[in-house]
Coordinates of C-alpha atoms in Angstrom, one line a residue:
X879 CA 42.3 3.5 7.2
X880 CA 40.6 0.6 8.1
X881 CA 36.8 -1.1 8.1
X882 CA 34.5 -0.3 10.9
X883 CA 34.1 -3.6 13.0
X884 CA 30.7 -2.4 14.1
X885 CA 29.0 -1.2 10.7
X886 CA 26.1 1.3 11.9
X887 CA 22.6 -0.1 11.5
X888 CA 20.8 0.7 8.6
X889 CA 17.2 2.2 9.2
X890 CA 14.7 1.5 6.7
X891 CA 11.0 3.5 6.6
X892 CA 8.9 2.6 4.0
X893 CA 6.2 5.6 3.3
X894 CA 2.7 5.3 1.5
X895 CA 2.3 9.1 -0.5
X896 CA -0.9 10.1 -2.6
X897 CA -1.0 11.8 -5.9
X898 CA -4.4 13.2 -6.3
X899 CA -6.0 16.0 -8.7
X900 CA -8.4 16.1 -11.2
X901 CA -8.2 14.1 -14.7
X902 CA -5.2 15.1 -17.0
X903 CA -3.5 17.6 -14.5
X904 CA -0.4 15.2 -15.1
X905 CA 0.4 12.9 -11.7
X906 CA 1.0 10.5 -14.2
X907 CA 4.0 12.0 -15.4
X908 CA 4.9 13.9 -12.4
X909 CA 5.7 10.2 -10.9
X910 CA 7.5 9.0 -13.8
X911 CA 10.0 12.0 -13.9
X912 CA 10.7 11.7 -10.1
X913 CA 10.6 7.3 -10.0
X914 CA 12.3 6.9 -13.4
X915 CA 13.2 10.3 -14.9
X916 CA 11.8 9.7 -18.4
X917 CA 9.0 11.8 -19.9
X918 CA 6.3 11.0 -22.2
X919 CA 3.0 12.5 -24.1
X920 CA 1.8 9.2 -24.4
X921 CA 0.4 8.4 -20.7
X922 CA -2.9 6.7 -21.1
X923 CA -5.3 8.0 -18.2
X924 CA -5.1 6.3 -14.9
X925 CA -7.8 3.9 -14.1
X926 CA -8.2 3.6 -10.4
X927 CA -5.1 3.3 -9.5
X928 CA -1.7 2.9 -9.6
X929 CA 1.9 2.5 -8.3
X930 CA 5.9 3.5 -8.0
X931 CA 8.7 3.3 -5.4
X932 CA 11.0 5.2 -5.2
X933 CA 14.4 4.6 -3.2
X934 CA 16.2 7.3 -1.1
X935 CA 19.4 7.1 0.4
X936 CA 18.2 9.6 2.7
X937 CA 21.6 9.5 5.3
X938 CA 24.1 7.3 5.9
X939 CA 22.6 5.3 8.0
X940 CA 18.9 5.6 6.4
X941 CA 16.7 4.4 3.2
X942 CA 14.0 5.8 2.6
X943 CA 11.3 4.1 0.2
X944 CA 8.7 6.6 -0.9
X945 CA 5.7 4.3 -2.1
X946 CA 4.1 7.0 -4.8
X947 CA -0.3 6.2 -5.2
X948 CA -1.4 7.7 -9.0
X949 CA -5.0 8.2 -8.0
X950 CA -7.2 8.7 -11.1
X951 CA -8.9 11.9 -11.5
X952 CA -12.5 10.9 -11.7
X953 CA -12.1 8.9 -8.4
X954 CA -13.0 12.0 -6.2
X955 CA -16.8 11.2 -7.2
X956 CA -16.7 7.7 -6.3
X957 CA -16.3 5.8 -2.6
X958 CA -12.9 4.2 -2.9
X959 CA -10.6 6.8 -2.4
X960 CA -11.2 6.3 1.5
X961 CA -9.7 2.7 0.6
X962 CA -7.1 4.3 -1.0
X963 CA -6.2 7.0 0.6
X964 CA -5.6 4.8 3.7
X965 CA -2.3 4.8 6.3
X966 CA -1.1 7.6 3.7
X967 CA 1.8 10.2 5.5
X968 CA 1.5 13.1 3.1
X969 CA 0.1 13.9 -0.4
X970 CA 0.8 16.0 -3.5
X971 CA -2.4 17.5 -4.9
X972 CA -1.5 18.3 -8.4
X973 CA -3.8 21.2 -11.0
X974 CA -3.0 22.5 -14.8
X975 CA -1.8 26.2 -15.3
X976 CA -3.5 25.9 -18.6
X977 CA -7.1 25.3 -16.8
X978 CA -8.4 27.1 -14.0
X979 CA -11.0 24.5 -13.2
X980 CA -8.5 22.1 -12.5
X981 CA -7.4 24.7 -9.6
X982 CA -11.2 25.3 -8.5
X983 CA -11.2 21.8 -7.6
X984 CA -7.8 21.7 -5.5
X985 CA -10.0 22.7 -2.8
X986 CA -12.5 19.7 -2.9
X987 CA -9.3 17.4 -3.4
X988 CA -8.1 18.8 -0.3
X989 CA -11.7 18.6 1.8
X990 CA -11.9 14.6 0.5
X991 CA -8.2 14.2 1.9
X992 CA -8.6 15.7 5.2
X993 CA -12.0 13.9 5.8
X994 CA -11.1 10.4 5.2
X995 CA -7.3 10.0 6.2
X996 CA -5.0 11.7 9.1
X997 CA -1.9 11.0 10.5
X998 CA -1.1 7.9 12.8
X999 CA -2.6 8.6 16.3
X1000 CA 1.1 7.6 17.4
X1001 CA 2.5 10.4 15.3
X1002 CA -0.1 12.9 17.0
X1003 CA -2.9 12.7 14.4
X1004 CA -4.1 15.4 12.4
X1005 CA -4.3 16.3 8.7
X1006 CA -1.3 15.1 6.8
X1007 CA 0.9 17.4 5.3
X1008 CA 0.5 17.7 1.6
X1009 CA 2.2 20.3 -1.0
X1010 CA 0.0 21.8 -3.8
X1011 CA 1.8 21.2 -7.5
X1012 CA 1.0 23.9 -10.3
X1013 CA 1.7 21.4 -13.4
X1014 CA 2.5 22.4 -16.7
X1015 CA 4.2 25.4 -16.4
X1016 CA 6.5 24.4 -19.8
X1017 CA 3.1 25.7 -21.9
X1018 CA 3.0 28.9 -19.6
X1019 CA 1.4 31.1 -22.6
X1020 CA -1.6 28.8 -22.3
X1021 CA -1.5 29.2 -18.3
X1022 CA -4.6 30.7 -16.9
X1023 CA -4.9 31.4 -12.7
X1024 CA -5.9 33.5 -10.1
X1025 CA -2.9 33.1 -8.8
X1026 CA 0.0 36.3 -8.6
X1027 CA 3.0 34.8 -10.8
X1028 CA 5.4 35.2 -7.6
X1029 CA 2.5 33.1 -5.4
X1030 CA 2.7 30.0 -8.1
X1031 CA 6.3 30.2 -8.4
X1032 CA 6.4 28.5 -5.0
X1033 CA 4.3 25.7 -6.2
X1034 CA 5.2 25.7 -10.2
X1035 CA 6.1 22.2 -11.8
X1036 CA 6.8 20.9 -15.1
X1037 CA 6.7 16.6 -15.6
X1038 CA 8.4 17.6 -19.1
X1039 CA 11.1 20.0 -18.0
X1040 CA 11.5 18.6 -14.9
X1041 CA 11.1 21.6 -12.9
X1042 CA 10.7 22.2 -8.7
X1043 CA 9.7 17.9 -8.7
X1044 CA 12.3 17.2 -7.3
X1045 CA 12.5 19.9 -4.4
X1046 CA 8.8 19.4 -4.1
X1047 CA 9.3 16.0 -3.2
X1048 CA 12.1 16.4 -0.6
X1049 CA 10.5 19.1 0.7
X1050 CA 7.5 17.2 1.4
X1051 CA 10.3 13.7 2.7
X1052 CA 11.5 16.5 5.2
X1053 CA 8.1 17.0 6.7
X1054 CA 7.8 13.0 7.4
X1055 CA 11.1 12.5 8.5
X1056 CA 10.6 15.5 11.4
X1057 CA 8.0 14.5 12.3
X1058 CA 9.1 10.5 12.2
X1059 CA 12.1 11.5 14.3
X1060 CA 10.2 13.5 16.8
X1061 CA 7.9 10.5 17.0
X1062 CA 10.9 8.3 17.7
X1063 CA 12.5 10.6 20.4
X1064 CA 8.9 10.7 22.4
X1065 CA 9.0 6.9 22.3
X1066 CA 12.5 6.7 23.8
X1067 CA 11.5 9.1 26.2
X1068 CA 8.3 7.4 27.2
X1069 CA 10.2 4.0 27.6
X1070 CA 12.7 5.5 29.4
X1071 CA 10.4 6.8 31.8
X1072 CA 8.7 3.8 32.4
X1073 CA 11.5 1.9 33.4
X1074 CA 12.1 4.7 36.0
X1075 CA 8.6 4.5 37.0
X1076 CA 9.2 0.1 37.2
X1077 CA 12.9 0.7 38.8
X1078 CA 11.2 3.2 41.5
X1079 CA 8.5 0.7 42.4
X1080 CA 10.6 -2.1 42.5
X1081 CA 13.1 -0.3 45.3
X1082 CA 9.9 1.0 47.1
X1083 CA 9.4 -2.9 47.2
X1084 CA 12.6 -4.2 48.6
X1085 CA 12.2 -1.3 51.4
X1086 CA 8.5 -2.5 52.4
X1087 CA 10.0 -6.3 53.0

């Protein structure tokens, strides 16, 4: 057994994520389970907004750092979230089981997203992908939805129990890193056929002289 003389280089991507959804649906703690794993009913409500990173050893040869945006609740009404919301990859839009107009309003969250940020015209543009996170599900008597029980299961979190967060979240990491990789494959192959295109000209050269 012996050390590699030629360690493989480590790639690092560095990923802006928003956590929207109206006031008290609990982004708050949603990012503090998955950042820190700690759990509180303490959270004061967001103002604005504010920040986490999280680290991921995604490969061996990759680190991943996941910066997590707590957008406050109310901020849907106001003009900033455009400032916000910029050079975002994905989002998590985040309602309460326990009240259905917090699910009503998914739908506006959404409509706000998809007009005022899209993905990098170098990763194709388009809306950026973003999961949908029933909260709350530990206080399930109080849960009230149109939803069919098997439909929310897919989408069913719980900051306190720490339930489906942390799937949600590398489900949503899997999403970026496709479509980061596909990104980085049509950049090799457009470099690689522009040095044909520059090696071709340059022999159509030497035969002209």
């Amino acid at each position: 057994m012996y050390d590699n003389p030629y360690p493989t280089e480590i790639r690092e991507y560095l990923y802006k994520i928003l956590v929207i959804g109206d006031l008290g649906t609990g982004k708050t703690s949603i990012i503090k389970r998955y950042v820190h794993n700690i759990f509180s009913l303490n959270y004061k409500s967001t103002i604005g907004v504010d920040f986490a990173l999280k680290v991921i050893q995604w490969s061996p040869d990759t680190v991943v750092r996941l910066q997590l945006w707590d957008i406050a609740g109310q901020e849907r009404f106001g003009n900033m979230t455009r400032v916000y919301y910029k050079e975002a990859v994905a989002a998590l839009v985040v309602y309460d089981v326990t009240r259905p107009k917090t699910f009503e309003a998914v739908t506006k969250w959404k409509a706000d997203l998809d007009s005022k940020v899209s993905l990098p015209q170098a990763w194709g543009g388009g809306p950026i992908p973003v999961i949908l996170l029933a909260n709350k599900t530990d206080l399930q008597d109080e849960a009230s939805t149109s939803l069919d029980p098997a439909e929310m299961e897919k989408f069913a979190t719980s900051a306190k129990d720490n339930n489906n967060i942390e799937d949600a979240a590398r489900f949503l990491l899997t999403e970026i890193m496709a479509t980061e990789e596909e990104h980085s494959h049509r950049t090799a192959d457009d470099a690689a056929m522009i040095g044909r295109v520059q090696l071709s000209q340059s022999k159509a050269k030497e035969g002209c002289c």
